[in-house]
């Protein structure tokens, strides 16, 4: 590492923030692009499991709320790709790499949504897990990313309220509805526990070293458990992990998440990966002519 | 089921239900573009339009529901397919055909403007007030449709789409076969647990 790079590292590690036009090491730029692009991809791919349920939402209010939520996710991806584009990778390239399978997206968006219970669990718990990661990005060393995260976290917090309300309504409903929620929670618990990633120590995590993230994976998972397991129990739901408990020192104990599954899924082998990328490929192909007409540079 | 109630709708509800049903079903169709539009900006735009349309449907259903002793949700979801009064024009499933989607958008906004204007001028102040409120949002839909019309007007496939769809604008009556599928999907969750609150 050159003296200039050392100085940069010291600067970000002491809380310094970088703007688009500032000098930055190539490795930092590459890590930023990879990390932020995956976030943009995840927002966009996160639309697909939920979009099917806009059409099936059981009341007008739920339909409006879910449509607005999914719209927010697309809006987030739009903002995030803009940040990536300023770092040197245009949005169209990101989308090409997404559909070709070259770039990745979060594990939770590779799974099917089977019932309206899944819709509630996604909006409540998947978004809760995501907001924990996103709040840790408010202090990101790359200032433009940190700035848009404020808006994103603000909107995500509404999604959690919406999700919680969907779940509460069902838990206060019939036995059949409570069963839908419990089954959905059982399906999502594994992916939720994998969501924050391998428990590598923060100091070995390149994204932490560069202060792109401000906390380690294990820490984020603990925060999720601490914030949400008590609420899950309070609603009368059970978590399908017999080892799950909070120790006297305040640390949550749990069964080791299935890291092989996580790796398998995020490398493009999830139960819905191919179908969802396929849908994106097809529709991108079918609307190619529109971009050619509208964007002179695409002609 | 509210079907029996609806066979004898009030004079006030008579012209309003087809509008609400059109807005609901077109809102449903427009939301099918969520996540797969040609540009992320259009995902967001069509989603806004869909939300407005579903919001208009809800407002009209609420007005009608008070008279019929039912609720907006029951009108939106609990009727039999044959009791919906939407036009086949809004029932058409057009995803992923952007030319036809924009053609319908332009033709619909134009036709909708005329009938909303009639309601604004109606003697019923509650209906006129609601129509004026709806029209304030429709202005933006028309601007969006106009912008796309100008972008695509030289494209042969857009012109063909306009020609193909124009005769359907004022058609009413029999539902298209795809409406049954739409209805099944739209009411699936609601029908899955009888009598539940969602």
Coordinates of C-alpha atoms in Angstrom, one line a residue:
Chain A
X1 CA 0.0 0.0 0.0
X2 CA 1.4 3.4 -1.0
X3 CA 1.8 6.2 1.5
X4 CA -1.2 8.0 -0.1
X5 CA -3.3 4.9 0.4
X6 CA -2.2 4.5 4.0
X7 CA -3.2 8.1 4.6
X8 CA -6.6 7.5 2.9
X9 CA -7.2 4.4 5.1
X10 CA -6.3 6.3 8.2
X11 CA -8.6 9.1 7.2
X12 CA -11.7 6.8 6.6
X13 CA -10.9 4.8 9.7
X14 CA -10.9 7.9 11.8
X15 CA -14.4 8.8 10.6
X16 CA -13.5 10.8 7.5
X17 CA -15.9 10.8 4.5
X18 CA -15.1 10.9 0.8
X19 CA -16.9 12.7 -2.0
X20 CA -17.2 11.6 -5.6
X21 CA -14.6 14.0 -6.9
X22 CA -12.0 13.2 -4.2
X23 CA -9.1 10.9 -4.9
X24 CA -9.6 7.3 -3.7
X25 CA -7.6 4.1 -4.0
X26 CA -8.7 1.8 -6.9
X27 CA -9.3 -1.0 -4.4
X28 CA -11.7 1.3 -2.4
X29 CA -13.5 2.3 -5.6
X30 CA -13.9 -1.3 -6.7
X31 CA -15.1 -2.4 -3.3
X32 CA -17.6 0.5 -3.2
X33 CA -19.0 -0.4 -6.6
X34 CA -19.3 -4.1 -5.8
X35 CA -21.0 -3.4 -2.5
X36 CA -23.4 -0.6 -3.6
X37 CA -24.2 -2.4 -6.9
X38 CA -25.3 -5.4 -4.9
X39 CA -27.5 -3.2 -2.8
X40 CA -29.1 -1.7 -5.9
X41 CA -29.6 -5.2 -7.4
X42 CA -31.2 -6.3 -4.2
X43 CA -33.7 -3.5 -4.1
X44 CA -34.6 -4.2 -7.7
X45 CA -34.8 -8.0 -7.3
X46 CA -36.7 -7.5 -4.0
X47 CA -39.5 -6.1 -6.2
X48 CA -40.2 -9.4 -7.8
X49 CA -41.2 -11.6 -4.9
X50 CA -43.7 -8.9 -3.8
X51 CA -45.0 -7.7 -7.1
X52 CA -47.1 -10.8 -7.5
X53 CA -48.9 -10.0 -4.3
X54 CA -49.9 -6.5 -5.3
X55 CA -52.3 -8.3 -7.6
X56 CA -53.6 -10.5 -4.8
X57 CA -53.6 -8.0 -1.9
X58 CA -56.9 -8.7 -0.1
X59 CA -58.1 -5.2 0.6
X60 CA -57.8 -1.9 -1.2
X61 CA -55.7 -0.4 1.6
X62 CA -53.3 -3.3 1.5
X63 CA -53.1 -3.1 -2.2
X64 CA -52.2 0.6 -2.0
X65 CA -49.7 0.1 0.8
X66 CA -48.0 -2.8 -1.0
X67 CA -47.9 -1.0 -4.3
X68 CA -46.3 2.0 -2.6
X69 CA -43.8 -0.2 -0.8
X70 CA -42.7 -1.9 -4.0
X71 CA -42.5 1.5 -5.7
X72 CA -40.2 2.7 -2.9
X73 CA -37.9 -0.3 -3.6
X74 CA -37.6 0.6 -7.3
X75 CA -37.0 4.2 -6.3
X76 CA -34.2 3.0 -4.0
X77 CA -32.6 1.0 -6.7
X78 CA -32.8 4.1 -9.0
X79 CA -31.0 6.2 -6.4
X80 CA -28.4 3.6 -5.6
X81 CA -27.5 2.9 -9.2
X82 CA -27.0 6.6 -9.6
X83 CA -24.3 6.4 -6.9
X84 CA -22.7 3.5 -8.7
X85 CA -22.9 5.4 -12.0
X86 CA -21.0 8.4 -10.4
X87 CA -18.3 5.9 -9.3
X88 CA -17.9 4.9 -12.9
X89 CA -20.3 2.0 -13.7
X90 CA -23.4 3.1 -15.7
X91 CA -26.8 1.8 -14.7
X92 CA -27.3 -0.1 -17.9
X93 CA -24.1 -2.1 -17.3
X94 CA -25.3 -2.9 -13.8
X95 CA -28.6 -4.2 -15.2
X96 CA -26.7 -6.2 -17.9
X97 CA -24.5 -7.8 -15.2
X98 CA -27.5 -8.5 -13.0
X99 CA -29.4 -10.4 -15.7
X100 CA -26.3 -12.3 -16.9
X101 CA -25.7 -13.5 -13.4
X102 CA -22.3 -11.8 -13.1
X103 CA -23.3 -9.6 -10.2
X104 CA -25.1 -10.7 -7.0
X105 CA -28.2 -9.8 -5.0
X106 CA -29.2 -10.6 -1.4
X107 CA -30.1 -14.2 -0.4
X108 CA -33.7 -13.4 0.7
X109 CA -34.8 -12.4 -2.8
X110 CA -34.0 -15.8 -4.2
X111 CA -36.8 -17.5 -2.4
X112 CA -40.5 -18.0 -3.3
X113 CA -43.4 -16.2 -1.6
X114 CA -46.0 -18.8 -1.1
X115 CA -48.8 -17.0 0.8
X116 CA -50.0 -13.6 2.1
X117 CA -48.2 -14.7 5.3
X118 CA -44.9 -14.4 3.4
X119 CA -45.8 -10.9 2.3
X120 CA -46.2 -9.9 6.0
X121 CA -43.0 -11.6 7.1
X122 CA -41.0 -10.0 4.3
X123 CA -42.3 -6.5 4.9
X124 CA -41.8 -6.9 8.7
X125 CA -38.7 -9.1 9.2
X126 CA -36.8 -9.0 6.0
X127 CA -37.1 -5.2 5.9
X128 CA -36.1 -5.1 9.6
X129 CA -33.0 -7.1 8.9
X130 CA -32.2 -4.9 6.0
X131 CA -32.7 -1.7 7.9
X132 CA -30.2 -2.8 10.5
X133 CA -27.6 -3.2 7.7
X134 CA -28.7 0.1 6.1
X135 CA -28.6 2.1 9.4
X136 CA -25.0 1.0 9.7
X137 CA -24.4 2.6 6.3
X138 CA -25.5 6.0 7.5
X139 CA -21.9 6.4 8.7
X140 CA -20.4 5.0 5.4
X141 CA -17.0 6.6 4.5
X142 CA -18.4 7.3 1.0
X143 CA -20.6 10.4 1.7
X144 CA -23.0 10.2 -1.3
X145 CA -24.0 6.7 -0.3
X146 CA -24.4 7.7 3.3
X147 CA -26.7 10.6 2.3
X148 CA -29.1 8.6 0.2
X149 CA -29.3 6.0 3.0
X150 CA -31.1 8.6 5.1
X151 CA -34.0 8.7 2.7
X152 CA -33.9 4.9 2.3
X153 CA -33.9 4.1 6.0
X154 CA -36.8 6.6 6.5
X155 CA -38.9 4.8 3.9
X156 CA -37.9 1.3 5.1
X157 CA -39.1 2.1 8.5
X158 CA -42.6 2.6 7.1
X159 CA -42.4 -0.8 5.3
X160 CA -41.7 -2.4 8.7
X161 CA -44.8 -0.8 10.2
X162 CA -46.8 -2.0 7.2
X163 CA -45.5 -5.5 7.6
X164 CA -46.1 -5.5 11.3
X165 CA -49.7 -4.4 10.7
X166 CA -50.3 -7.2 8.1
X167 CA -48.9 -9.7 10.6
X168 CA -50.8 -8.3 13.6
X169 CA -54.1 -8.3 11.7
X170 CA -53.6 -12.0 10.7
X171 CA -52.5 -12.9 14.3
X172 CA -55.7 -11.3 15.6
X173 CA -57.7 -13.2 13.0
X174 CA -58.6 -16.8 12.5
X175 CA -56.6 -19.9 13.3
X176 CA -56.1 -20.4 9.6
X177 CA -54.5 -16.9 9.3
X178 CA -52.3 -17.5 12.3
X179 CA -51.1 -20.7 10.7
X180 CA -50.2 -18.8 7.5
X181 CA -48.0 -16.5 9.5
X182 CA -46.3 -19.3 11.5
X183 CA -45.6 -21.3 8.3
X184 CA -44.2 -18.2 6.6
X185 CA -42.0 -17.5 9.6
X186 CA -40.7 -21.1 9.6
X187 CA -39.9 -20.7 5.9
X188 CA -38.1 -17.4 6.3
X189 CA -36.2 -18.0 9.5
X190 CA -33.2 -19.8 7.9
X191 CA -32.7 -17.1 5.2
X192 CA -33.2 -14.4 7.8
X193 CA -30.5 -15.8 10.0
X194 CA -28.2 -16.0 7.0
X195 CA -29.1 -12.5 5.9
X196 CA -26.3 -10.6 7.6
X197 CA -23.6 -12.9 6.3
X198 CA -20.8 -15.0 7.7
X199 CA -19.7 -14.1 11.2
X200 CA -16.2 -13.0 10.1
X201 CA -14.7 -10.6 12.6
X202 CA -15.2 -7.0 11.6
X203 CA -11.5 -6.3 11.5
X204 CA -11.1 -9.0 8.8
X205 CA -14.0 -7.7 6.7
X206 CA -12.7 -5.5 3.8
X207 CA -16.0 -3.6 3.8
X208 CA -15.4 -2.7 7.4
X209 CA -11.8 -2.0 7.0
X210 CA -12.6 0.7 4.4
X211 CA -15.5 1.8 6.7
X212 CA -18.0 1.2 3.9
X213 CA -19.9 -0.7 6.7
X214 CA -19.6 0.5 10.3
X215 CA -20.4 -2.9 12.0
X216 CA -19.6 -6.5 11.6
X217 CA -22.0 -9.2 10.4
X218 CA -22.3 -10.9 13.8
X219 CA -23.1 -7.7 15.5
X220 CA -25.9 -6.9 13.0
X221 CA -27.4 -10.3 13.5
X222 CA -27.4 -9.8 17.3
X223 CA -29.1 -6.5 16.9
X224 CA -31.8 -8.1 14.7
X225 CA -32.4 -10.9 17.2
X226 CA -32.5 -8.5 20.1
X227 CA -35.0 -6.2 18.3
X228 CA -37.3 -8.7 16.9
X229 CA -37.3 -12.1 18.6
X230 CA -39.1 -10.6 21.7
X231 CA -41.8 -9.1 19.4
X232 CA -42.1 -12.4 17.5
X233 CA -42.7 -14.3 20.8
X234 CA -45.0 -11.6 22.1
X235 CA -47.3 -12.2 19.1
X236 CA -47.6 -15.8 20.0
X237 CA -45.3 -17.1 17.2
X238 CA -42.6 -19.6 17.7
X239 CA -39.1 -19.6 16.2
X240 CA -38.1 -22.9 14.7
X241 CA -34.7 -23.0 16.4
X242 CA -34.6 -25.0 19.7
X243 CA -31.3 -23.4 20.6
X244 CA -32.5 -19.8 20.4
X245 CA -32.2 -18.0 23.7
X246 CA -30.8 -14.8 25.2
X247 CA -27.9 -15.5 27.6
X248 CA -27.5 -13.6 30.9
X249 CA -24.8 -11.5 29.3
X250 CA -27.3 -10.2 26.8
X251 CA -25.9 -12.2 23.8
X252 CA -28.3 -14.3 21.7
X253 CA -27.4 -18.0 21.2
X254 CA -28.7 -19.8 18.1
X255 CA -28.1 -22.8 15.9
X256 CA -25.4 -22.1 13.3
X257 CA -27.0 -20.8 10.2
X258 CA -26.6 -22.9 7.1
X259 CA -23.7 -21.1 5.4
X260 CA -23.5 -23.6 2.6
X261 CA -27.1 -22.7 1.7
X262 CA -26.2 -19.0 1.8
X263 CA -23.3 -19.5 -0.5
X264 CA -25.3 -21.7 -2.9
X265 CA -28.1 -19.3 -3.0
X266 CA -26.2 -16.0 -3.6
X267 CA -24.1 -17.6 -6.3
X268 CA -27.2 -17.9 -8.3
X269 CA -28.7 -21.3 -7.3
X270 CA -31.6 -20.2 -5.1
X271 CA -35.0 -21.8 -5.7
X272 CA -36.3 -18.8 -7.6
X273 CA -33.0 -17.3 -8.9
X274 CA -33.3 -18.5 -12.5
X275 CA -37.0 -17.8 -12.8
X276 CA -36.7 -14.2 -11.6
X277 CA -33.6 -13.4 -13.6
X278 CA -35.4 -15.0 -16.5
X279 CA -38.4 -12.7 -16.1
X280 CA -36.0 -9.7 -16.0
X281 CA -34.2 -11.0 -19.1
X282 CA -37.4 -11.5 -21.0
X283 CA -38.9 -8.2 -20.2
X284 CA -35.7 -6.4 -20.7
X285 CA -35.5 -7.9 -24.2
X286 CA -39.1 -7.1 -25.0
X287 CA -38.7 -3.4 -24.0
X288 CA -35.3 -3.0 -25.7
X289 CA -36.8 -1.1 -28.6
X290 CA -38.3 1.5 -26.3
X291 CA -34.9 2.3 -24.9
X292 CA -33.5 2.5 -28.5
X293 CA -36.3 5.0 -29.4
X294 CA -35.9 7.1 -26.3
X295 CA -32.3 7.1 -25.4
X296 CA -30.2 8.4 -28.3
X297 CA -27.1 6.7 -26.9
X298 CA -28.8 3.3 -27.0
X299 CA -29.6 3.7 -30.7
Chain B
X1 CA -71.7 -11.8 -1.4
X2 CA -73.0 -8.4 -2.5
X3 CA -74.2 -9.5 -5.9
X4 CA -77.8 -9.5 -5.1
X5 CA -77.6 -6.0 -3.8
X6 CA -75.9 -4.8 -6.9
X7 CA -78.6 -6.1 -9.3
X8 CA -80.6 -3.1 -8.2
X9 CA -78.1 -0.3 -7.8
X10 CA -79.3 3.2 -7.1
X11 CA -79.6 5.9 -9.8
X12 CA -76.6 7.6 -8.2
X13 CA -74.5 4.4 -8.3
X14 CA -75.4 3.5 -11.9
X15 CA -72.9 5.8 -13.7
X16 CA -70.3 5.6 -11.0
X17 CA -69.7 1.9 -10.7
X18 CA -68.4 1.4 -14.2
X19 CA -65.9 4.2 -13.6
X20 CA -64.8 2.7 -10.3
X21 CA -64.5 -0.7 -11.8
X22 CA -62.5 0.6 -14.8
X23 CA -60.1 2.4 -12.4
X24 CA -59.7 -0.6 -10.2
X25 CA -59.0 -3.0 -13.1
X26 CA -56.8 -0.6 -15.0
X27 CA -54.9 0.1 -11.8
X28 CA -54.5 -3.6 -11.4
X29 CA -53.2 -3.9 -15.0
X30 CA -50.8 -0.9 -14.6
X31 CA -49.4 -2.4 -11.4
X32 CA -48.4 -5.4 -13.5
X33 CA -45.6 -3.3 -14.9
X34 CA -44.0 -2.9 -11.4
X35 CA -40.4 -4.0 -11.6
X36 CA -40.3 -4.8 -15.3
X37 CA -41.0 -1.5 -17.1
X38 CA -38.5 -0.3 -19.8
X39 CA -37.0 2.2 -17.4
X40 CA -36.8 2.3 -13.6
X41 CA -38.4 5.8 -13.9
X42 CA -41.4 4.2 -15.6
X43 CA -41.7 1.5 -12.9
X44 CA -42.1 4.4 -10.5
X45 CA -44.4 6.4 -12.7
X46 CA -46.7 3.5 -13.6
X47 CA -46.8 2.5 -9.9
X48 CA -47.9 6.1 -9.0
X49 CA -50.6 6.0 -11.7
X50 CA -51.8 2.6 -10.5
X51 CA -52.0 3.9 -6.9
X52 CA -54.0 6.9 -8.0
X53 CA -56.4 4.8 -10.0
X54 CA -56.9 2.3 -7.2
X55 CA -57.3 5.3 -4.8
X56 CA -60.0 6.8 -7.1
X57 CA -61.8 3.4 -7.3
X58 CA -61.8 3.3 -3.5
X59 CA -63.2 6.8 -3.2
X60 CA -66.0 6.1 -5.6
X61 CA -66.7 2.7 -4.1
X62 CA -67.0 4.4 -0.7
X63 CA -69.5 6.8 -2.0
X64 CA -71.6 4.0 -3.6
X65 CA -71.1 1.7 -0.6
X66 CA -72.8 4.1 1.8
X67 CA -75.9 4.0 -0.4
X68 CA -75.9 0.2 -0.9
X69 CA -75.1 -0.6 2.7
X70 CA -71.9 -2.3 1.9
X71 CA -68.2 -1.4 2.0
X72 CA -65.6 -0.3 -0.6
X73 CA -63.7 -3.6 -0.1
X74 CA -66.8 -5.7 -0.6
X75 CA -67.5 -3.9 -3.8
X76 CA -64.0 -4.2 -5.0
X77 CA -63.4 -7.9 -4.1
X78 CA -66.6 -9.7 -3.2
X79 CA -68.7 -9.5 -6.3
X80 CA -69.0 -12.2 -8.8
X81 CA -67.1 -11.6 -12.0
X82 CA -70.3 -11.0 -14.0
X83 CA -71.2 -8.1 -11.7
X84 CA -68.2 -6.0 -12.5
X85 CA -69.0 -3.3 -15.0
X86 CA -65.5 -2.5 -16.3
X87 CA -64.9 -2.4 -20.0
X88 CA -63.0 -5.1 -21.9
X89 CA -60.6 -2.3 -22.9
X90 CA -59.2 -2.1 -19.3
X91 CA -59.3 -5.8 -18.9
X92 CA -56.8 -6.5 -21.7
X93 CA -53.5 -7.9 -20.4
X94 CA -50.9 -6.0 -22.3
X95 CA -47.6 -6.7 -20.3
X96 CA -44.9 -6.8 -21.8
X97 CA -46.1 -4.8 -24.8
X98 CA -45.1 -1.2 -24.1
X99 CA -46.6 0.2 -27.4
X100 CA -50.1 -1.2 -26.6
X101 CA -49.7 -0.2 -22.9
X102 CA -49.0 3.4 -23.9
X103 CA -51.7 3.4 -26.6
X104 CA -54.3 2.3 -24.0
X105 CA -52.9 4.8 -21.5
X106 CA -53.4 7.7 -24.1
X107 CA -56.8 6.5 -25.2
X108 CA -58.1 5.8 -21.7
X109 CA -56.9 9.1 -20.2
X110 CA -58.6 10.9 -23.1
X111 CA -61.9 9.1 -22.6
X112 CA -61.7 9.3 -18.8
X113 CA -61.2 13.1 -19.0
X114 CA -64.6 13.4 -20.8
X115 CA -66.6 11.4 -18.3
X116 CA -64.9 12.9 -15.3
X117 CA -65.8 16.3 -16.7
X118 CA -69.5 15.2 -17.0
X119 CA -69.4 14.3 -13.3
X120 CA -67.8 17.6 -12.4
X121 CA -70.7 19.3 -14.0
X122 CA -73.3 17.0 -12.4
X123 CA -76.0 18.4 -10.0
X124 CA -74.9 16.1 -7.2
X125 CA -72.4 18.2 -5.2
X126 CA -70.8 15.2 -3.5
X127 CA -70.2 13.5 -6.8
X128 CA -69.0 16.7 -8.5
X129 CA -66.6 17.4 -5.6
X130 CA -65.1 13.9 -5.8
X131 CA -64.8 14.1 -9.6
X132 CA -62.9 17.4 -9.3
X133 CA -60.6 15.9 -6.8
X134 CA -60.0 12.9 -9.1
X135 CA -59.4 15.2 -12.0
X136 CA -56.6 17.0 -10.1
X137 CA -54.6 13.8 -10.2
X138 CA -55.7 12.8 -13.6
X139 CA -54.0 15.9 -15.0
X140 CA -50.6 14.3 -14.3
X141 CA -51.7 11.0 -15.9
X142 CA -52.6 13.0 -19.0
X143 CA -49.2 14.8 -19.0
X144 CA -47.5 11.4 -18.7
X145 CA -49.5 9.9 -21.5
X146 CA -48.9 13.0 -23.7
X147 CA -45.1 12.8 -23.1
X148 CA -45.1 9.1 -24.2
X149 CA -47.4 9.9 -27.1
X150 CA -44.8 12.4 -28.4
X151 CA -41.9 10.0 -27.9
X152 CA -43.6 7.1 -29.7
X153 CA -45.8 8.8 -32.3
X154 CA -43.4 8.0 -35.2
X155 CA -43.1 4.4 -34.3
X156 CA -45.2 2.1 -36.5
X157 CA -45.9 -0.4 -33.8
X158 CA -47.3 2.4 -31.6
X159 CA -49.6 3.6 -34.5
X160 CA -50.8 0.1 -35.0
X161 CA -51.5 -0.3 -31.4
X162 CA -53.6 2.9 -31.4
X163 CA -55.5 1.6 -34.4
X164 CA -56.1 -1.7 -32.8
X165 CA -57.3 -0.4 -29.5
X166 CA -59.2 2.7 -30.5
X167 CA -62.5 0.8 -31.4
X168 CA -62.5 -0.9 -28.0
X169 CA -62.5 2.3 -25.9
X170 CA -66.3 2.7 -25.6
X171 CA -67.2 -1.0 -25.7
X172 CA -69.1 -2.4 -22.7
X173 CA -70.8 -5.7 -22.0
X174 CA -69.2 -9.1 -22.1
X175 CA -66.0 -9.6 -20.1
X176 CA -62.9 -10.9 -21.9
X177 CA -61.9 -14.4 -21.1
X178 CA -58.8 -13.1 -19.2
X179 CA -61.0 -11.2 -16.8
X180 CA -61.9 -14.5 -15.1
X181 CA -58.3 -15.1 -14.5
X182 CA -57.7 -11.6 -13.2
X183 CA -60.7 -12.0 -10.8
X184 CA -59.4 -15.3 -9.6
X185 CA -56.0 -13.8 -8.8
X186 CA -57.4 -10.6 -7.4
X187 CA -59.7 -12.3 -4.9
X188 CA -57.5 -15.3 -4.2
X189 CA -56.3 -14.3 -0.7
X190 CA -59.6 -12.9 0.3
X191 CA -61.5 -16.1 -0.7
X192 CA -58.8 -18.3 1.0
X193 CA -60.1 -17.8 4.6
X194 CA -63.8 -17.1 4.7
X195 CA -64.9 -14.2 6.8
X196 CA -61.4 -13.1 7.8
X197 CA -60.1 -9.6 8.2
X198 CA -56.9 -8.8 6.4

